Coordinates of C-alpha atoms in Angstrom, one line a residue:
M1 CA 132.0 -37.7 63.3
T2 CA 133.3 -37.0 59.8
F3 CA 131.1 -38.0 56.8
V4 CA 133.0 -38.8 53.7
V5 CA 131.7 -38.3 50.2
L6 CA 133.6 -39.9 47.3
S7 CA 132.3 -39.1 43.8
G8 CA 133.2 -41.1 40.8
A9 CA 135.9 -38.6 40.0
D10 CA 137.3 -38.9 43.5
L11 CA 137.4 -42.6 43.4
K12 CA 139.2 -42.6 40.0
Q13 CA 141.8 -40.2 41.4
L14 CA 142.2 -42.3 44.5
L15 CA 142.4 -45.7 42.7
R16 CA 144.7 -44.5 39.9
G17 CA 147.1 -43.2 42.5
L18 CA 147.4 -46.5 44.4
R19 CA 150.9 -47.9 45.1
P20 CA 151.7 -51.6 45.3
C21 CA 151.7 -51.4 49.1
D22 CA 148.2 -49.8 49.0
V23 CA 146.9 -52.7 46.9
E24 CA 148.5 -55.3 49.2
S25 CA 146.8 -53.6 52.2
L26 CA 143.5 -53.6 50.4
A27 CA 143.9 -57.2 49.4
E28 CA 144.6 -58.1 53.1
V29 CA 141.5 -56.3 54.2
L30 CA 139.4 -58.1 51.6
G31 CA 141.0 -61.4 52.4
Q32 CA 140.3 -61.0 56.1
A33 CA 136.6 -60.1 55.4
L34 CA 136.2 -63.2 53.3
V35 CA 137.8 -65.3 56.1
Q36 CA 135.3 -63.8 58.5
Y37 CA 132.5 -64.7 56.1
S38 CA 133.7 -68.2 55.4
C39 CA 135.2 -69.3 58.8
R40 CA 134.1 -66.9 61.6
D41 CA 130.2 -67.1 61.3
E42 CA 129.9 -63.7 59.5
R43 CA 127.8 -65.5 56.8
Q44 CA 124.8 -65.7 59.1
Y45 CA 124.8 -61.9 59.6
Q46 CA 124.6 -61.1 55.9
P47 CA 121.1 -60.1 54.7
E48 CA 119.8 -61.4 51.4
R49 CA 120.1 -59.2 48.4
C50 CA 116.9 -57.9 46.8
V51 CA 116.0 -57.3 43.2
V52 CA 113.0 -55.1 42.2
T53 CA 111.8 -54.8 38.6
R54 CA 109.2 -52.1 38.0
P55 CA 106.6 -52.2 35.2
G56 CA 108.6 -49.9 33.0
G57 CA 111.6 -52.2 33.0
Q58 CA 113.7 -50.3 35.6
V59 CA 115.6 -52.8 37.7
S60 CA 116.9 -51.9 41.2
L61 CA 119.3 -54.1 43.2
F62 CA 119.8 -53.7 46.9
M63 CA 122.9 -55.4 48.5
P64 CA 123.0 -54.9 52.3
A65 CA 125.9 -56.1 54.4
T66 CA 127.2 -56.0 57.9
T67 CA 130.6 -56.4 59.6
E68 CA 131.8 -56.1 63.2
Q69 CA 132.6 -52.5 62.4
S70 CA 130.0 -51.3 59.8
I71 CA 126.6 -51.7 58.3
G72 CA 125.6 -50.5 54.9
V73 CA 124.0 -51.1 51.6
K74 CA 124.9 -50.8 47.9
I75 CA 122.1 -49.7 45.7
V76 CA 122.3 -50.4 41.9
G77 CA 120.0 -49.0 39.3
I78 CA 119.8 -50.6 35.9
R79 CA 117.9 -48.6 33.3
P80 CA 115.6 -50.4 30.9
S81 CA 116.7 -50.8 27.3
L82 CA 116.3 -47.6 25.3
D83 CA 114.7 -47.2 21.9
P84 CA 117.5 -45.4 20.0
T85 CA 115.0 -43.5 17.9
S86 CA 113.3 -41.9 20.9
V87 CA 116.1 -40.7 23.2
S88 CA 118.3 -37.7 23.2
P89 CA 122.1 -37.9 22.6
D90 CA 122.6 -37.1 26.3
E91 CA 120.5 -40.0 27.4
K92 CA 122.4 -42.4 25.1
L93 CA 125.7 -41.3 26.7
M94 CA 124.4 -42.0 30.2
P95 CA 125.7 -45.3 31.7
A96 CA 123.2 -48.1 31.8
L97 CA 124.1 -48.9 35.4
Q98 CA 124.5 -46.5 38.3
S99 CA 125.3 -47.4 41.9
A100 CA 126.1 -46.0 45.3
L101 CA 127.4 -47.5 48.6
T102 CA 126.3 -46.0 51.9
I103 CA 128.3 -47.0 55.0
C104 CA 127.3 -46.5 58.6
D105 CA 128.9 -47.4 61.9
T106 CA 127.4 -50.2 64.1
L107 CA 125.0 -47.7 65.7
G108 CA 123.6 -46.6 62.3
H109 CA 125.5 -43.2 62.1
A110 CA 126.2 -42.6 58.4
V111 CA 130.0 -42.2 57.9
G112 CA 130.2 -42.2 54.1
I113 CA 128.8 -42.6 50.6
L114 CA 130.8 -43.7 47.6
N115 CA 130.0 -43.8 43.9
A116 CA 130.0 -47.6 43.5
A117 CA 130.4 -48.0 39.8
E118 CA 134.2 -47.7 39.9
L119 CA 134.3 -49.4 43.3
T120 CA 132.4 -52.5 42.1
A121 CA 134.8 -53.0 39.2
F122 CA 137.8 -52.5 41.5
R123 CA 136.7 -54.8 44.3
T124 CA 135.7 -57.5 41.9
A125 CA 139.1 -57.4 40.2
L126 CA 140.8 -57.3 43.7
G127 CA 138.9 -60.6 44.5
S128 CA 140.6 -62.2 41.5
I129 CA 143.9 -60.8 42.5
L130 CA 143.7 -62.4 46.0
L131 CA 144.7 -65.7 44.5
Y132 CA 146.5 -64.5 41.5
R133 CA 149.2 -62.8 43.6
Y134 CA 150.5 -66.3 44.7
R135 CA 151.2 -67.4 41.1
H136 CA 154.8 -68.3 40.1
A137 CA 154.2 -68.0 36.3
T138 CA 152.5 -64.9 35.0
E139 CA 154.4 -63.9 31.9
N140 CA 151.5 -64.2 29.4
I141 CA 148.1 -62.8 30.4
V142 CA 144.9 -63.1 28.3
V143 CA 141.9 -60.9 29.2
F144 CA 138.4 -61.4 27.8
G145 CA 136.5 -58.1 27.8
A146 CA 137.4 -54.4 27.4
G147 CA 135.3 -52.7 30.1
K148 CA 136.1 -51.5 33.7
Q149 CA 136.5 -55.0 35.0
A150 CA 139.1 -55.8 32.4
L151 CA 140.9 -52.5 33.1
W152 CA 141.2 -53.1 36.8
H153 CA 142.3 -56.8 36.4
I154 CA 145.1 -55.6 34.2
R155 CA 146.0 -52.6 36.4
L156 CA 146.2 -54.6 39.6
A157 CA 148.1 -57.4 38.0
V158 CA 150.7 -54.9 36.7
L159 CA 150.9 -53.1 40.0
L160 CA 151.7 -56.3 41.9
R161 CA 153.5 -58.4 39.3
G162 CA 154.4 -56.1 36.5
H163 CA 158.1 -57.1 36.6
N164 CA 157.1 -60.7 35.8
I165 CA 154.6 -59.9 33.0
R166 CA 155.8 -59.9 29.4
R167 CA 152.6 -59.9 27.3
I168 CA 149.0 -58.9 27.9
T169 CA 146.4 -59.7 25.2
V170 CA 142.9 -58.2 25.2
V171 CA 140.3 -60.3 23.5
N172 CA 137.1 -58.5 22.6
R173 CA 134.7 -58.4 19.6
S174 CA 134.4 -54.6 19.6
S175 CA 137.6 -53.2 18.1
Q176 CA 136.8 -49.7 19.3
R177 CA 136.3 -50.7 22.9
T178 CA 139.5 -52.8 22.8
Q179 CA 141.5 -49.9 21.4
D180 CA 140.0 -47.5 24.0
L181 CA 141.2 -49.9 26.8
V182 CA 144.6 -50.3 25.2
D183 CA 145.0 -46.5 24.9
S184 CA 143.9 -46.0 28.5
L185 CA 146.4 -48.5 29.7
R186 CA 149.3 -47.1 27.7
E187 CA 148.4 -43.5 28.9
S188 CA 148.5 -44.8 32.5
G189 CA 152.2 -45.6 32.2
L190 CA 152.3 -49.4 31.4
P191 CA 155.9 -50.6 31.9
S192 CA 157.8 -50.5 28.6
H193 CA 158.8 -54.2 28.8
I194 CA 155.1 -55.4 28.7
S195 CA 153.7 -56.0 25.2
L196 CA 150.0 -55.0 25.0
E197 CA 148.1 -56.6 22.2
A198 CA 144.5 -56.7 20.9
F199 CA 142.7 -59.7 19.5
G200 CA 139.4 -59.5 17.8
G201 CA 138.1 -62.9 18.8
Q202 CA 136.4 -63.6 15.5
E203 CA 135.1 -67.1 15.2
S204 CA 137.1 -67.5 12.0
A205 CA 140.3 -67.0 14.0
A206 CA 139.5 -69.9 16.4
N207 CA 142.8 -71.6 15.8
L208 CA 144.6 -68.4 16.7
L209 CA 142.6 -68.0 19.9
E210 CA 143.5 -71.6 20.8
E211 CA 147.2 -70.8 20.4
L212 CA 146.8 -67.7 22.5
L213 CA 145.1 -69.6 25.3
V214 CA 147.5 -72.5 25.2
S215 CA 150.4 -70.1 25.7
A216 CA 148.6 -68.2 28.5
D217 CA 149.7 -68.4 32.1
V218 CA 146.7 -66.3 33.3
I219 CA 143.2 -66.0 31.8
F220 CA 140.9 -63.2 33.2
C221 CA 137.3 -63.5 31.9
T222 CA 135.3 -60.3 32.5
T223 CA 132.3 -60.4 30.1
P224 CA 128.6 -60.8 30.8
S225 CA 128.5 -63.6 28.2
T226 CA 125.6 -66.0 27.7
R227 CA 127.8 -68.6 26.1
P228 CA 131.3 -69.9 26.8
L229 CA 134.1 -67.7 25.5
F230 CA 136.1 -70.7 24.2
P231 CA 135.5 -74.5 24.1
A232 CA 136.9 -76.8 26.8
A233 CA 139.0 -78.6 24.2
F234 CA 141.3 -75.6 23.8
L235 CA 142.7 -76.3 27.3
M236 CA 142.5 -80.1 27.4
S237 CA 144.8 -81.0 24.5
E238 CA 148.1 -82.6 25.2
N239 CA 149.8 -79.4 24.3
A240 CA 147.6 -77.3 26.6
R241 CA 148.1 -79.7 29.5
A242 CA 151.8 -79.2 29.4
K243 CA 151.4 -76.2 31.6
T244 CA 149.0 -74.9 34.3
R245 CA 147.0 -71.7 34.5
F246 CA 145.2 -69.3 36.7
I247 CA 141.7 -68.7 35.3
S248 CA 139.3 -66.2 36.8
A249 CA 135.7 -65.8 35.6
I250 CA 133.8 -62.8 37.1
G251 CA 131.7 -61.4 34.3
S252 CA 128.8 -63.8 34.3
Y253 CA 126.5 -63.5 37.3
R254 CA 123.1 -65.1 36.3
P255 CA 122.1 -68.7 35.7
D256 CA 121.6 -68.0 32.0
M257 CA 125.2 -66.6 31.6
A258 CA 128.4 -68.6 31.2
E259 CA 132.0 -67.5 30.3
I260 CA 133.5 -70.9 30.8
D261 CA 132.6 -74.2 29.1
P262 CA 130.8 -76.4 31.7
E263 CA 132.8 -79.4 30.3
L264 CA 136.0 -77.7 31.4
L265 CA 134.7 -77.4 34.9
R266 CA 133.5 -81.0 35.0
T267 CA 137.0 -82.0 34.1
V268 CA 138.6 -79.7 36.7
V269 CA 136.6 -81.4 39.5
N270 CA 136.9 -85.0 38.2
P271 CA 139.3 -86.9 40.4
T272 CA 140.3 -89.2 37.5
G273 CA 140.0 -86.6 34.7
L274 CA 142.6 -85.2 32.4
L275 CA 143.4 -82.3 34.7
S276 CA 143.2 -84.1 38.0
D277 CA 147.0 -83.9 38.6
Q278 CA 146.9 -80.1 38.3
V279 CA 144.0 -79.4 40.7
W280 CA 144.1 -79.6 44.5
N281 CA 141.4 -82.0 45.7
G282 CA 139.3 -81.4 42.6
R283 CA 138.3 -77.9 43.9
I284 CA 137.0 -74.8 42.2
A285 CA 137.6 -71.6 44.2
V286 CA 134.7 -69.1 44.7
D287 CA 133.9 -66.0 46.7
S288 CA 130.6 -67.4 48.0
R289 CA 129.6 -71.1 47.8
D290 CA 125.9 -70.3 48.1
G291 CA 126.0 -67.4 45.7
C292 CA 127.8 -69.2 43.0
L293 CA 125.7 -72.4 43.2
Q294 CA 122.6 -70.3 42.8
E295 CA 123.8 -67.7 40.3
A296 CA 126.9 -68.8 38.3
G297 CA 125.5 -70.3 35.1
E298 CA 128.7 -72.3 34.2
L299 CA 128.7 -74.0 37.6
I300 CA 125.0 -74.8 37.4
A301 CA 125.3 -76.1 33.8
G302 CA 128.4 -78.1 34.9
G303 CA 126.5 -79.8 37.7
I304 CA 129.1 -78.6 40.2
S305 CA 128.2 -79.6 43.8
A306 CA 129.0 -77.9 47.1
N307 CA 131.7 -80.4 48.0
Q308 CA 133.6 -79.5 44.8
I309 CA 133.9 -75.9 45.8
I310 CA 136.2 -74.1 48.3
E311 CA 135.7 -70.4 49.3
V312 CA 138.5 -68.0 49.1
G313 CA 138.0 -67.2 52.8
Q314 CA 138.7 -70.9 53.5
I315 CA 141.8 -70.8 51.4
E316 CA 143.1 -67.7 53.0
N317 CA 142.4 -69.2 56.5
S318 CA 144.1 -72.5 55.7
R319 CA 147.0 -71.5 53.4
M320 CA 149.5 -71.0 56.1
G321 CA 148.5 -74.0 58.2
S322 CA 150.8 -76.9 58.9
E323 CA 148.8 -79.2 56.6
S324 CA 148.5 -76.8 53.7
R325 CA 151.6 -77.7 51.6
G326 CA 149.5 -79.2 48.8
M327 CA 147.2 -76.2 48.8
K328 CA 150.2 -73.8 48.6
Q329 CA 151.6 -75.7 45.6
W330 CA 148.3 -75.6 43.9
L331 CA 147.9 -71.9 44.4
E332 CA 151.4 -71.2 43.2
S333 CA 151.7 -73.6 40.2
G334 CA 148.6 -75.7 39.8
L335 CA 145.5 -75.2 37.7
V336 CA 143.4 -72.7 39.8
F337 CA 139.9 -71.8 38.6
Y338 CA 138.2 -68.9 40.4
K339 CA 134.5 -67.9 40.0
S340 CA 132.9 -64.9 41.6
V341 CA 129.3 -63.4 41.6
G342 CA 130.0 -60.8 44.3
I343 CA 128.8 -60.4 47.8
G344 CA 128.0 -57.3 49.8
I345 CA 130.7 -57.8 52.5
M346 CA 133.3 -57.3 49.7
D347 CA 131.9 -53.8 49.0
M348 CA 131.8 -53.0 52.7
A349 CA 135.4 -54.1 53.4
V350 CA 137.0 -52.4 50.4
G351 CA 134.8 -49.3 50.5
S352 CA 135.6 -48.7 54.2
K353 CA 139.3 -49.0 53.6
L354 CA 139.1 -46.7 50.6
M355 CA 137.4 -44.1 52.7
Q356 CA 140.3 -44.3 55.2
L357 CA 142.8 -43.9 52.3
A358 CA 140.9 -41.0 50.9
Q359 CA 140.9 -39.2 54.2
S360 CA 144.7 -39.7 54.6
K361 CA 145.3 -38.3 51.1
G362 CA 142.8 -35.4 51.3
I363 CA 140.6 -36.8 48.5
G364 CA 136.8 -36.3 48.5
T365 CA 134.4 -34.1 50.5
H366 CA 134.6 -34.4 54.3
L367 CA 131.7 -33.1 56.3
E368 CA 131.8 -32.6 60.1
S369 CA 128.7 -33.4 62.2
F370 CA 126.6 -34.9 59.4

């Protein structure tokens, strides 16, 4: 049995060489894994994640997962905050978060290990893209954040819908990080018809940010923010309600974090609220109902209940059914809000498919008889 090793450099090479058909194939694999999780009893076979914090501040996160084909675990290490006066320049340059995904077959034979830093950003963005790909209107995209999550949301959107996109605006307080992201995207060959812009997001420019969001067809939120990125009022004015949007929030992952104003979420699920005619059955889409109700700060603060949530796996399972006309219209042209905190089965599904792609393209290290 061949054992596959994909380093960070290997994954970057593989992911940056993806074609639209590869992304569609990966999206189908992820979608089916979420269907299995939501509708085929896979939920009961997913172990709980475990977080360990050592006395020195080192945090370790263990995310085990199983599927019918594989078992595995993603291990994430988060270093403690460093005193800038007592560390070397090399230590300052090291990423604060490191992770690896180990995959075994159902008998426990190890079949691969992947550097999971790039993988996590990619699979999280792919989770957003599952529902985004159904949208009719995607001319104007606004992205909050300038890290790997922002990068992959933009790259995947352009790969699948680049011919429909006219403007992408990156909103971030750090002008240097924003410029680095813009430069990276331009170097990767962004289509010439797409205008790529940067917005500083200063509070003094709130009126400009409101104008930006009102004109947006798609809003990707990718920051670990502890307060909402914009007030609910920005999207509830009469002018803002003249159009619908796809909004994805994947950056906040703890109860004390929030990218979205809870008031906006309360309005989304209110059957008699200002936005009720844009939302299918007052639902918010999530990757995991249990995970989001426990860990998504904006849902917790908004008092969102389980019956106001629908999992992406349920959507994918029902979308083509005979009674799904209203759902399809919502996905294509309604107000769709998607929240994700991540689950291990997403890493397993996407990681396994990427290993297959790497083998077919001769990327990575391949060991026989591991």
